[in-house]
Amino acid sequence: MVQRSSLTVPCEVPVLTLWFLACAATGLELSVNGHTADFSLSAQPGPPVSLSCVTQNSIQDEELLWYRGNGKVDLKDGNKVNISNICISPVTESDNGVIFTCKLVRNTSVQVSVTLDVKFPPQLTGEEESLQIEEGKDVTLSCNAKSNPQAQAAWYKNNSTLTLQQNRYHVYQTSEVFQLSIKKVQKSDNGTYTCAVESSGIERRKDFHLTVEDKKPVFPKEAIIAAVVVVTLTVLFGIVARKDKICKVW
């Protein structure tokens, strides 16, 4: 007697379930540039990057989709079945971190994603700056720089490493913003401050020329108002007295 298989499928099982079982039995999967799992692809600005998605262990023709982030990539008819290729050209700094995903049309859970890791040196925005700050006020020097890998920053004063004075100097840093704040500037803070950002052995610099001006004298508002009132009344009394004198003469 021929022994029957223990794996039986009821007639009422949906067609989609049968397809899933077929996928499991055949090991249907996708590969992108030879990778069957999500991966990161290193790239440089300029040269194009090609991505090739291929179906594996398929028992029939399979249509493929490509996505850039959440947006669907427009594919030509001859570039959708079993094998699909896309090209990113030219690669730019803005492509860093962008995810490209190849999916199976019949079951979009079958997919492989590629994250572009675009390496580029620090890019500083803005030219050198000149600042005039009144003595006793606060000032913030700000450097904006993008790079991959993330840049590290150092601050210099008059070409020497800046010694941070406790409670007066504060350094703030994010992935793209590097700031130096000076509280209550003094005459000794005069000089050229340099923001130096470095990534992968490449350095970029930006200078800030700080001039601390004399503190402007502050007059009490009440005293100024009182002085104006006194002057106004004096002028009025003078006019009245002069008018009376003119009238008596006539």
mmCIF file of C-alpha atoms in Angstrom:
data_model
loop_
_atom_site.group_PDB
_atom_site.id
_atom_site.type_symbol
_atom_site.label_atom_id
_atom_site.label_comp_id
_atom_site.label_asym_id
_atom_site.label_seq_id
_atom_site.Cartn_x
_atom_site.Cartn_y
_atom_site.Cartn_z
ATOM 1 C CA MET A 1 0.000 0.000 0.000
ATOM 2 C CA VAL A 2 1.301 3.413 -0.940
ATOM 3 C CA GLN A 3 1.664 5.661 2.103
ATOM 4 C CA ARG A 4 0.062 9.049 1.661
ATOM 5 C CA SER A 5 1.779 12.250 2.535
ATOM 6 C CA SER A 6 0.814 13.749 5.874
ATOM 7 C CA LEU A 7 0.653 17.212 4.242
ATOM 8 C CA THR A 8 -2.868 17.696 2.924
ATOM 9 C CA VAL A 9 -4.590 20.899 1.922
ATOM 10 C CA PRO A 10 -8.381 21.234 2.322
ATOM 11 C CA CYS A 11 -10.307 22.251 -0.748
ATOM 12 C CA GLU A 12 -11.548 25.390 0.923
ATOM 13 C CA VAL A 13 -8.040 26.788 1.530
ATOM 14 C CA PRO A 14 -7.723 30.154 -0.304
ATOM 15 C CA VAL A 15 -5.612 30.340 -3.438
ATOM 16 C CA LEU A 16 -3.278 32.866 -1.731
ATOM 17 C CA THR A 17 -2.523 30.323 1.026
ATOM 18 C CA LEU A 18 -1.694 27.712 -1.604
ATOM 19 C CA TRP A 19 0.671 30.207 -3.244
ATOM 20 C CA PHE A 20 2.402 30.850 0.095
ATOM 21 C CA LEU A 21 2.858 27.104 0.548
ATOM 22 C CA ALA A 22 4.318 26.895 -2.943
ATOM 23 C CA CYS A 23 6.735 29.728 -2.093
ATOM 24 C CA ALA A 24 7.793 27.950 1.064
ATOM 25 C CA ALA A 25 8.285 24.687 -0.773
ATOM 26 C CA THR A 26 10.381 26.199 -3.558
ATOM 27 C CA GLY A 27 12.234 28.738 -1.382
ATOM 28 C CA LEU A 28 11.252 31.637 -3.659
ATOM 29 C CA GLU A 29 13.313 34.724 -2.842
ATOM 30 C CA LEU A 30 14.943 37.779 -4.358
ATOM 31 C CA SER A 31 18.555 38.839 -4.517
ATOM 32 C CA VAL A 32 20.007 42.275 -5.238
ATOM 33 C CA ASN A 33 23.607 42.346 -6.431
ATOM 34 C CA GLY A 34 23.934 38.833 -5.008
ATOM 35 C CA HIS A 35 22.482 39.703 -1.567
ATOM 36 C CA THR A 36 19.325 37.928 -0.394
ATOM 37 C CA ALA A 37 19.039 40.059 2.773
ATOM 38 C CA ASP A 38 18.992 43.823 3.304
ATOM 39 C CA PHE A 39 22.436 45.407 3.021
ATOM 40 C CA SER A 40 24.344 48.690 2.795
ATOM 41 C CA LEU A 41 26.232 49.670 -0.344
ATOM 42 C CA SER A 42 29.192 52.058 -0.146
ATOM 43 C CA ALA A 43 29.449 54.651 -2.929
ATOM 44 C CA GLN A 44 31.215 57.879 -3.903
ATOM 45 C CA PRO A 45 29.691 61.052 -5.383
ATOM 46 C CA GLY A 46 29.850 61.005 -9.177
ATOM 47 C CA PRO A 47 30.220 57.433 -10.486
ATOM 48 C CA PRO A 48 26.923 55.636 -11.168
ATOM 49 C CA VAL A 49 25.663 52.729 -9.049
ATOM 50 C CA SER A 50 23.817 49.792 -10.632
ATOM 51 C CA LEU A 51 21.384 47.563 -8.755
ATOM 52 C CA SER A 52 20.219 44.233 -10.212
ATOM 53 C CA CYS A 53 17.262 42.363 -8.712
ATOM 54 C CA VAL A 54 16.819 38.679 -9.609
ATOM 55 C CA THR A 55 14.184 36.095 -8.642
ATOM 56 C CA GLN A 56 15.526 32.808 -7.284
ATOM 57 C CA ASN A 57 13.879 29.358 -7.080
ATOM 58 C CA SER A 58 10.916 30.620 -9.081
ATOM 59 C CA ILE A 59 8.639 28.070 -10.817
ATOM 60 C CA GLN A 60 7.049 30.747 -13.032
ATOM 61 C CA ASP A 61 7.673 34.248 -14.330
ATOM 62 C CA GLU A 62 7.529 36.850 -11.571
ATOM 63 C CA GLU A 63 6.983 40.588 -11.983
ATOM 64 C CA LEU A 64 9.196 42.896 -9.915
ATOM 65 C CA LEU A 65 8.883 46.395 -8.447
ATOM 66 C CA TRP A 66 11.525 48.946 -7.424
ATOM 67 C CA TYR A 67 11.053 51.670 -4.819
ATOM 68 C CA ARG A 68 13.214 54.660 -3.940
ATOM 69 C CA GLY A 69 12.185 55.410 -0.373
ATOM 70 C CA ASN A 70 8.374 55.328 -0.523
ATOM 71 C CA GLY A 71 8.180 56.264 -4.198
ATOM 72 C CA LYS A 72 7.793 53.667 -6.954
ATOM 73 C CA VAL A 73 10.466 53.666 -9.662
ATOM 74 C CA ASP A 74 9.131 53.788 -13.245
ATOM 75 C CA LEU A 75 10.347 50.641 -15.047
ATOM 76 C CA LYS A 76 10.184 49.829 -18.752
ATOM 77 C CA ASP A 77 8.191 46.768 -19.817
ATOM 78 C CA GLY A 78 11.286 44.718 -20.641
ATOM 79 C CA ASN A 79 12.779 45.401 -17.216
ATOM 80 C CA LYS A 80 10.140 43.957 -14.882
ATOM 81 C CA VAL A 81 10.035 40.161 -15.172
ATOM 82 C CA ASN A 82 12.419 37.864 -13.244
ATOM 83 C CA ILE A 83 15.312 40.340 -13.590
ATOM 84 C CA SER A 84 15.141 44.103 -13.092
ATOM 85 C CA ASN A 85 17.990 46.621 -13.172
ATOM 86 C CA ILE A 86 18.131 50.256 -12.089
ATOM 87 C CA CYS A 87 20.978 52.763 -12.231
ATOM 88 C CA ILE A 88 21.568 55.770 -9.970
ATOM 89 C CA SER A 89 23.544 58.295 -12.035
ATOM 90 C CA PRO A 90 25.180 60.435 -11.002
ATOM 91 C CA VAL A 91 25.376 59.560 -7.322
ATOM 92 C CA THR A 92 25.247 62.716 -5.162
ATOM 93 C CA GLU A 93 25.628 63.563 -1.480
ATOM 94 C CA SER A 94 21.829 63.765 -1.216
ATOM 95 C CA ASP A 95 21.623 60.035 -2.061
ATOM 96 C CA ASN A 96 23.319 59.183 1.226
ATOM 97 C CA GLY A 97 20.961 57.123 3.400
ATOM 98 C CA VAL A 98 18.401 56.605 0.612
ATOM 99 C CA ILE A 99 16.856 53.119 0.609
ATOM 100 C CA PHE A 100 16.154 51.271 -2.662
ATOM 101 C CA THR A 101 13.862 48.232 -2.395
ATOM 102 C CA CYS A 102 13.074 45.463 -4.893
ATOM 103 C CA LYS A 103 9.740 43.694 -4.284
ATOM 104 C CA LEU A 104 7.766 40.830 -5.755
ATOM 105 C CA VAL A 105 4.472 42.087 -7.249
ATOM 106 C CA ARG A 106 2.477 39.022 -6.154
ATOM 107 C CA ASN A 107 3.748 39.225 -2.589
ATOM 108 C CA THR A 108 5.392 42.508 -1.605
ATOM 109 C CA SER A 109 6.625 40.961 1.664
ATOM 110 C CA VAL A 110 9.249 39.196 -0.474
ATOM 111 C CA GLN A 111 11.767 42.008 -0.834
ATOM 112 C CA VAL A 112 15.396 43.109 -0.477
ATOM 113 C CA SER A 113 16.455 46.642 0.468
ATOM 114 C CA VAL A 114 19.703 48.480 -0.249
ATOM 115 C CA THR A 115 20.807 51.535 1.737
ATOM 116 C CA LEU A 116 23.260 53.810 -0.069
ATOM 117 C CA ASP A 117 26.226 54.836 2.079
ATOM 118 C CA VAL A 118 27.679 57.753 0.111
ATOM 119 C CA LYS A 119 31.060 58.857 1.458
ATOM 120 C CA PHE A 120 31.958 62.539 1.031
ATOM 121 C CA PRO A 121 34.294 65.057 2.741
ATOM 122 C CA PRO A 122 33.104 67.962 4.930
ATOM 123 C CA GLN A 123 31.149 70.684 3.169
ATOM 124 C CA LEU A 124 31.128 73.996 5.047
ATOM 125 C CA THR A 125 28.449 76.553 4.241
ATOM 126 C CA GLY A 126 29.118 80.289 4.274
ATOM 127 C CA GLU A 127 32.251 82.415 4.070
ATOM 128 C CA GLU A 128 34.341 83.869 6.896
ATOM 129 C CA GLU A 129 32.481 86.315 9.134
ATOM 130 C CA SER A 130 33.293 89.566 10.959
ATOM 131 C CA LEU A 131 31.363 90.322 14.123
ATOM 132 C CA GLN A 132 31.267 93.443 16.291
ATOM 133 C CA ILE A 133 29.888 92.709 19.750
ATOM 134 C CA GLU A 134 29.418 95.122 22.633
ATOM 135 C CA GLU A 135 31.374 94.244 25.747
ATOM 136 C CA GLY A 136 29.288 92.297 28.259
ATOM 137 C CA LYS A 137 26.945 90.745 25.691
ATOM 138 C CA ASP A 138 26.781 87.102 24.498
ATOM 139 C CA VAL A 139 27.865 85.841 21.085
ATOM 140 C CA THR A 140 27.486 82.507 19.245
ATOM 141 C CA LEU A 141 29.748 81.387 16.390
ATOM 142 C CA SER A 142 28.118 78.736 14.209
ATOM 143 C CA CYS A 143 29.591 76.309 11.658
ATOM 144 C CA ASN A 144 27.304 74.251 9.409
ATOM 145 C CA ALA A 145 29.013 71.228 7.843
ATOM 146 C CA LYS A 146 27.801 68.027 6.200
ATOM 147 C CA SER A 147 29.952 64.938 5.691
ATOM 148 C CA ASN A 148 29.924 61.158 5.744
ATOM 149 C CA PRO A 149 31.339 59.866 8.030
ATOM 150 C CA GLN A 150 30.214 62.560 10.469
ATOM 151 C CA ALA A 151 32.842 65.241 10.972
ATOM 152 C CA GLN A 152 34.574 66.084 14.227
ATOM 153 C CA ALA A 153 35.099 69.748 15.106
ATOM 154 C CA ALA A 154 37.823 71.690 16.898
ATOM 155 C CA TRP A 155 37.977 75.406 17.756
ATOM 156 C CA TYR A 156 41.043 77.642 17.563
ATOM 157 C CA LYS A 157 41.766 81.244 18.564
ATOM 158 C CA ASN A 158 44.472 83.098 16.638
ATOM 159 C CA ASN A 159 45.701 79.720 15.264
ATOM 160 C CA SER A 160 46.117 78.177 18.737
ATOM 161 C CA THR A 161 43.876 75.546 20.308
ATOM 162 C CA LEU A 162 41.135 77.374 22.171
ATOM 163 C CA THR A 163 41.169 76.950 25.939
ATOM 164 C CA LEU A 164 37.573 76.816 27.104
ATOM 165 C CA GLN A 165 36.977 79.069 30.073
ATOM 166 C CA GLN A 166 34.575 77.496 32.530
ATOM 167 C CA ASN A 167 31.131 79.130 32.748
ATOM 168 C CA ARG A 168 31.907 81.473 29.809
ATOM 169 C CA TYR A 169 32.609 79.182 26.858
ATOM 170 C CA HIS A 170 30.183 76.505 25.718
ATOM 171 C CA VAL A 171 30.535 74.117 22.742
ATOM 172 C CA TYR A 172 27.445 72.598 21.117
ATOM 173 C CA GLN A 173 27.526 69.969 18.351
ATOM 174 C CA THR A 174 25.062 67.930 16.265
ATOM 175 C CA SER A 175 25.676 65.879 13.113
ATOM 176 C CA GLU A 176 25.752 69.061 10.981
ATOM 177 C CA VAL A 177 25.980 72.049 13.368
ATOM 178 C CA PHE A 178 29.023 73.084 15.417
ATOM 179 C CA GLN A 179 28.692 76.108 17.712
ATOM 180 C CA LEU A 180 30.856 78.057 20.135
ATOM 181 C CA SER A 181 29.061 80.375 22.561
ATOM 182 C CA ILE A 182 30.855 83.026 24.643
ATOM 183 C CA LYS A 183 29.019 84.524 27.593
ATOM 184 C CA LYS A 184 29.543 88.206 28.480
ATOM 185 C CA VAL A 185 32.375 88.918 26.048
ATOM 186 C CA GLN A 186 35.426 90.793 27.297
ATOM 187 C CA LYS A 187 38.132 92.805 25.565
ATOM 188 C CA SER A 188 40.410 89.778 25.927
ATOM 189 C CA ASP A 189 38.020 87.844 23.637
ATOM 190 C CA ASN A 190 39.103 89.950 20.638
ATOM 191 C CA GLY A 191 40.653 87.827 17.885
ATOM 192 C CA THR A 192 40.112 85.348 15.054
ATOM 193 C CA TYR A 193 38.245 82.170 15.925
ATOM 194 C CA THR A 194 38.485 79.170 13.598
ATOM 195 C CA CYS A 195 36.071 76.275 13.273
ATOM 196 C CA ALA A 196 37.943 73.233 11.879
ATOM 197 C CA VAL A 197 35.897 70.190 10.832
ATOM 198 C CA GLU A 198 37.571 66.917 9.816
ATOM 199 C CA SER A 199 36.310 63.659 8.324
ATOM 200 C CA SER A 200 38.322 60.790 6.810
ATOM 201 C CA GLY A 201 41.514 62.824 6.976
ATOM 202 C CA ILE A 202 40.083 65.826 5.097
ATOM 203 C CA GLU A 203 39.740 69.143 6.926
ATOM 204 C CA ARG A 204 37.776 72.298 6.180
ATOM 205 C CA ARG A 205 38.016 75.629 8.098
ATOM 206 C CA LYS A 206 35.958 78.760 8.622
ATOM 207 C CA ASP A 207 37.165 81.956 10.360
ATOM 208 C CA PHE A 208 35.239 84.358 12.569
ATOM 209 C CA HIS A 209 36.835 87.775 13.247
ATOM 210 C CA LEU A 210 35.481 88.970 16.599
ATOM 211 C CA THR A 211 35.812 92.592 17.692
ATOM 212 C CA VAL A 212 34.634 93.532 21.185
ATOM 213 C CA GLU A 213 33.461 97.145 21.276
ATOM 214 C CA ASP A 214 33.315 99.468 24.287
ATOM 215 C CA LYS A 215 30.252 99.150 26.396
ATOM 216 C CA LYS A 216 27.788 101.906 25.604
ATOM 217 C CA PRO A 217 26.723 104.040 28.598
ATOM 218 C CA VAL A 218 23.244 103.290 29.845
ATOM 219 C CA PHE A 219 21.086 106.164 31.081
ATOM 220 C CA PRO A 220 18.087 105.459 33.341
ATOM 221 C CA LYS A 221 14.862 105.904 31.434
ATOM 222 C CA GLU A 222 13.250 107.849 34.292
ATOM 223 C CA ALA A 223 16.136 110.346 34.370
ATOM 224 C CA ILE A 224 15.871 110.920 30.629
ATOM 225 C CA ILE A 225 12.117 111.520 30.852
ATOM 226 C CA ALA A 226 12.579 113.939 33.765
ATOM 227 C CA ALA A 227 15.260 115.856 31.867
ATOM 228 C CA VAL A 228 13.014 116.178 28.819
ATOM 229 C CA VAL A 229 10.170 117.453 30.972
ATOM 230 C CA VAL A 230 12.421 120.027 32.672
ATOM 231 C CA VAL A 231 13.792 121.297 29.365
ATOM 232 C CA THR A 232 10.297 121.496 27.865
ATOM 233 C CA LEU A 233 8.904 123.424 30.821
ATOM 234 C CA THR A 234 11.891 125.787 30.844
ATOM 235 C CA VAL A 235 11.382 126.581 27.181
ATOM 236 C CA LEU A 236 7.636 127.159 27.702
ATOM 237 C CA PHE A 237 8.196 129.454 30.674
ATOM 238 C CA GLY A 238 10.785 131.347 28.685
ATOM 239 C CA ILE A 239 8.347 131.854 25.828
ATOM 240 C CA VAL A 240 5.589 133.035 28.188
ATOM 241 C CA ALA A 241 7.918 135.446 30.014
ATOM 242 C CA ARG A 242 9.132 136.860 26.723
ATOM 243 C CA LYS A 243 5.569 137.301 25.521
ATOM 244 C CA ASP A 244 4.587 139.222 28.690
ATOM 245 C CA LYS A 245 7.615 141.512 28.324
ATOM 246 C CA ILE A 246 6.766 142.267 24.700
ATOM 247 C CA CYS A 247 3.155 143.075 25.645
ATOM 248 C CA LYS A 248 4.249 145.554 28.398
ATOM 249 C CA VAL A 249 6.556 147.371 26.015
ATOM 250 C CA TRP A 250 3.720 147.934 23.609
#
